[in-house]
Amino acid sequence: MSTKTEMISEYPPLTRVPRHVAIIMDGNGRWAQRRGLPRSAGHEAGTENLRRVIRGCVEFGVEILTIYAFSTENWGRPRWEVQALMRILEGVIDKELGELAAEGVQLRHIGVLDRLPGKLQDKVHRAIELTKNNTRLIVNIAFNYGGRDEIVHAVQAIIRDGIPAEEITETLINSYLYTAGLPDPDLIIRTSGELRVSNFLIWQGAYAEYYVCSTLWPDFDRDELRKALEHYARRERRFGKVSTPDLA
Ligand code: FPP
C-alpha cells in the first residue's frame, strides 16, 4: 500500500460485500516444494502475498480481515519452522507496521501470546496500541490461535467471573471469545483445496459462507480474492431459515 488516497477499482461494484472475511492461508509448503525451495520460502512468499490481499480488501470494501497465521497445533511442526513463523511475524511488525498504520489499518491479535518470545509479545502489543484508532481495515492476526482453546479459555473465564448457569447465553459467550466486539465472519476462504476447518473460528463460523479454491496461498492474488467475493455475492444466506416462507 503506497498512498492513502481512495483506491479506484477497475472492477464494477459488488452487489454485496462481506463485512468480515477470514482466511486459512494454506499451501505455502507445497508452493515452495514445487519450486525446490525450503518450506520457509513458501511462508515468505505467503507473507508477501498478504500485502496484496490486504490491499484488495481495502479496494473491495471489506471491513475486517482475519488471517490464520499460526495455529495452536502448529507448535508440532519442526522447531526451525516454528521459529521461521515467529521471525515472519516479527518481520511483518518491524518492516510493515509504519506503512500499515499510515494506511489506516488497525492491527489486532486473537489467540494466546504467552508462549511467544517476550520481545515478540511486546512488539505485538505495541503494534496493537499504535493502530488502535485506525478504521480503514481491521487486520486480525490469529497467531497461536485455536478455536477449541478459545472456547476453553472463555468457559474458564466465565466460571472465574462467577456467572450463574441461567445467565449463559450466546451473546455472553461471544463477549468472552478472543473476537469479542467483532461481527462473525461472513466469508471464510481456504486456499490450496483442503476441505477442513482446522480449528479456525469454529464458534464464530457457524453461519459463515465457505469458499475453497485450489490455488496455493502465495498465488492467491487480488483477482482470486475478487473471484471469492463474487462467489459470496451470489450466495443466498438463509441462516437456517427458508428463502420464501410458506404462506399457509
Ligand atoms: C499453511 O501452509 C500456512 C501456515 C501454517 C502459515 C501461514 C503464514 C503465512 C502466510 C505468513 C504470514 C504470517 C504472519 C505472521 C503475518 P502450509 O505450510 O501448511 O502449506 P502446505 O499444506 O502446502 O504444507
Short mmCIF file of C-alpha atoms in Angstrom, two decimals, residues 55-189:
data_model
loop_
_atom_site.label_atom_id
_atom_site.label_comp_id
_atom_site.label_asym_id
_atom_site.label_seq_id
_atom_site.Cartn_x
_atom_site.Cartn_y
_atom_site.Cartn_z
CA ARG A 55 -4.76 -4.01 -0.49
CA GLY A 56 -7.51 -5.98 -2.23
CA CYS A 57 -9.65 -5.96 0.91
CA VAL A 58 -9.35 -2.17 1.13
CA GLU A 59 -10.13 -1.83 -2.59
CA PHE A 60 -13.21 -4.07 -2.45
CA GLY A 61 -14.64 -2.61 0.75
CA VAL A 62 -14.05 -5.42 3.25
CA GLU A 63 -14.01 -4.03 6.81
CA ILE A 64 -12.35 -6.86 8.73
CA LEU A 65 -9.80 -9.43 7.60
CA THR A 66 -8.89 -12.28 9.94
CA ILE A 67 -5.89 -14.37 8.91
CA TYR A 68 -4.86 -17.74 10.33
CA ALA A 69 -1.11 -17.36 10.66
CA PHE A 70 -0.20 -19.88 13.38
CA SER A 71 -2.49 -22.43 14.99
CA THR A 72 -2.20 -23.98 18.46
CA GLU A 73 -1.38 -27.22 16.58
CA ASN A 74 1.46 -25.62 14.59
CA TRP A 75 3.76 -25.99 17.64
CA GLY A 76 4.03 -29.60 16.48
CA ARG A 77 5.94 -28.53 13.34
CA PRO A 78 9.74 -28.80 13.26
CA ARG A 79 11.46 -26.29 15.55
CA TRP A 80 13.06 -24.41 12.67
CA GLU A 81 9.66 -23.92 11.01
CA VAL A 82 8.08 -22.65 14.22
CA GLN A 83 11.00 -20.24 14.60
CA ALA A 84 10.66 -19.15 10.96
CA LEU A 85 6.98 -18.31 11.52
CA MET A 86 7.86 -16.34 14.69
CA ARG A 87 10.51 -14.43 12.71
CA ILE A 88 7.98 -13.69 9.99
CA LEU A 89 5.53 -12.19 12.49
CA GLU A 90 8.37 -10.11 13.95
CA GLY A 91 9.48 -9.06 10.45
CA VAL A 92 5.96 -8.02 9.48
CA ILE A 93 5.77 -5.78 12.54
CA ASP A 94 9.29 -4.38 12.08
CA LYS A 95 9.03 -3.73 8.35
CA GLU A 96 5.35 -3.16 7.62
CA LEU A 97 3.91 -1.53 10.73
CA GLY A 98 4.67 2.05 9.67
CA GLU A 99 3.02 1.65 6.29
CA LEU A 100 0.06 -0.32 7.63
CA ALA A 101 -0.53 2.33 10.30
CA ALA A 102 -0.25 5.14 7.75
CA GLU A 103 -2.77 3.36 5.55
CA GLY A 104 -5.34 3.30 8.33
CA VAL A 105 -5.07 -0.40 9.14
CA GLN A 106 -5.93 -1.43 12.69
CA LEU A 107 -3.99 -4.48 13.82
CA ARG A 108 -5.46 -6.92 16.30
CA HIS A 109 -4.48 -10.32 17.57
CA ILE A 110 -6.53 -13.37 18.53
CA GLY A 111 -5.08 -16.32 20.39
CA VAL A 112 -2.58 -16.57 23.23
CA LEU A 113 0.65 -14.59 23.20
CA ASP A 114 2.09 -16.17 26.37
CA ARG A 115 4.17 -18.84 24.63
CA LEU A 116 5.80 -16.36 22.25
CA PRO A 117 9.23 -14.85 22.98
CA GLY A 118 8.83 -11.85 25.33
CA LYS A 119 10.28 -9.41 22.79
CA LEU A 120 7.77 -10.52 20.18
CA GLN A 121 4.89 -10.21 22.64
CA ASP A 122 5.97 -6.61 23.32
CA LYS A 123 6.09 -5.86 19.61
CA VAL A 124 2.59 -7.25 19.08
CA HIS A 125 1.23 -5.17 21.98
CA ARG A 126 2.94 -2.07 20.60
CA ALA A 127 1.51 -2.64 17.11
CA ILE A 128 -2.00 -3.04 18.54
CA GLU A 129 -1.64 0.11 20.63
CA LEU A 130 -0.21 2.17 17.77
CA THR A 131 -3.02 1.29 15.35
CA LYS A 132 -5.99 1.04 17.71
CA ASN A 133 -7.74 4.17 16.43
CA ASN A 134 -7.43 3.27 12.73
CA THR A 135 -10.67 2.47 10.97
CA ARG A 136 -9.97 1.70 7.32
CA LEU A 137 -9.48 -2.04 7.69
CA ILE A 138 -9.13 -4.24 10.77
CA VAL A 139 -6.49 -6.92 10.23
CA ASN A 140 -6.94 -9.52 12.89
CA ILE A 141 -3.98 -11.88 13.15
CA ALA A 142 -4.76 -15.33 14.54
CA PHE A 143 -1.40 -16.37 15.95
CA ASN A 144 -1.17 -19.25 18.40
CA TYR A 145 -4.92 -19.44 17.92
CA GLY A 146 -7.18 -22.48 18.17
CA GLY A 147 -10.97 -22.49 18.19
CA ARG A 148 -11.25 -25.16 20.89
CA ASP A 149 -8.62 -23.42 23.01
CA GLU A 150 -10.61 -20.19 22.65
CA ILE A 151 -13.79 -21.88 23.92
CA VAL A 152 -11.93 -23.49 26.86
CA HIS A 153 -10.46 -20.09 27.71
CA ALA A 154 -13.94 -18.48 27.54
CA VAL A 155 -15.54 -21.14 29.78
CA GLN A 156 -12.74 -20.77 32.35
CA ALA A 157 -13.18 -17.00 32.41
CA ILE A 158 -16.98 -17.27 32.73
CA ILE A 159 -16.63 -19.63 35.71
CA ARG A 160 -13.94 -17.44 37.26
CA ASP A 161 -16.32 -14.47 36.96
CA GLY A 162 -18.94 -16.47 38.89
CA ILE A 163 -21.61 -16.18 36.21
CA PRO A 164 -24.65 -18.36 37.03
CA ALA A 165 -25.70 -21.03 34.50
CA GLU A 166 -29.02 -19.38 33.69
CA GLU A 167 -27.21 -16.21 32.58
CA ILE A 168 -25.15 -18.02 29.98
CA THR A 169 -26.34 -17.02 26.53
CA GLU A 170 -24.76 -16.95 23.07
CA THR A 171 -24.25 -13.21 23.46
CA LEU A 172 -22.42 -13.74 26.74
CA ILE A 173 -20.18 -16.44 25.25
CA ASN A 174 -19.42 -14.15 22.29
CA SER A 175 -18.27 -11.50 24.73
CA TYR A 176 -15.72 -13.93 26.23
CA LEU A 177 -14.16 -15.01 22.94
CA TYR A 178 -10.94 -13.51 21.58
CA THR A 179 -13.09 -11.95 18.85
CA ALA A 180 -15.34 -10.10 21.35
CA GLY A 181 -16.76 -6.97 19.76
CA LEU A 182 -16.20 -8.14 16.19
CA PRO A 183 -19.00 -9.43 13.95
CA ASP A 184 -18.87 -13.10 12.94
CA PRO A 185 -17.03 -13.84 9.68
CA ASP A 186 -19.33 -13.67 6.66
CA LEU A 187 -16.93 -15.47 4.37
CA ILE A 188 -14.20 -17.96 5.24
CA ILE A 189 -11.72 -18.66 2.45
#
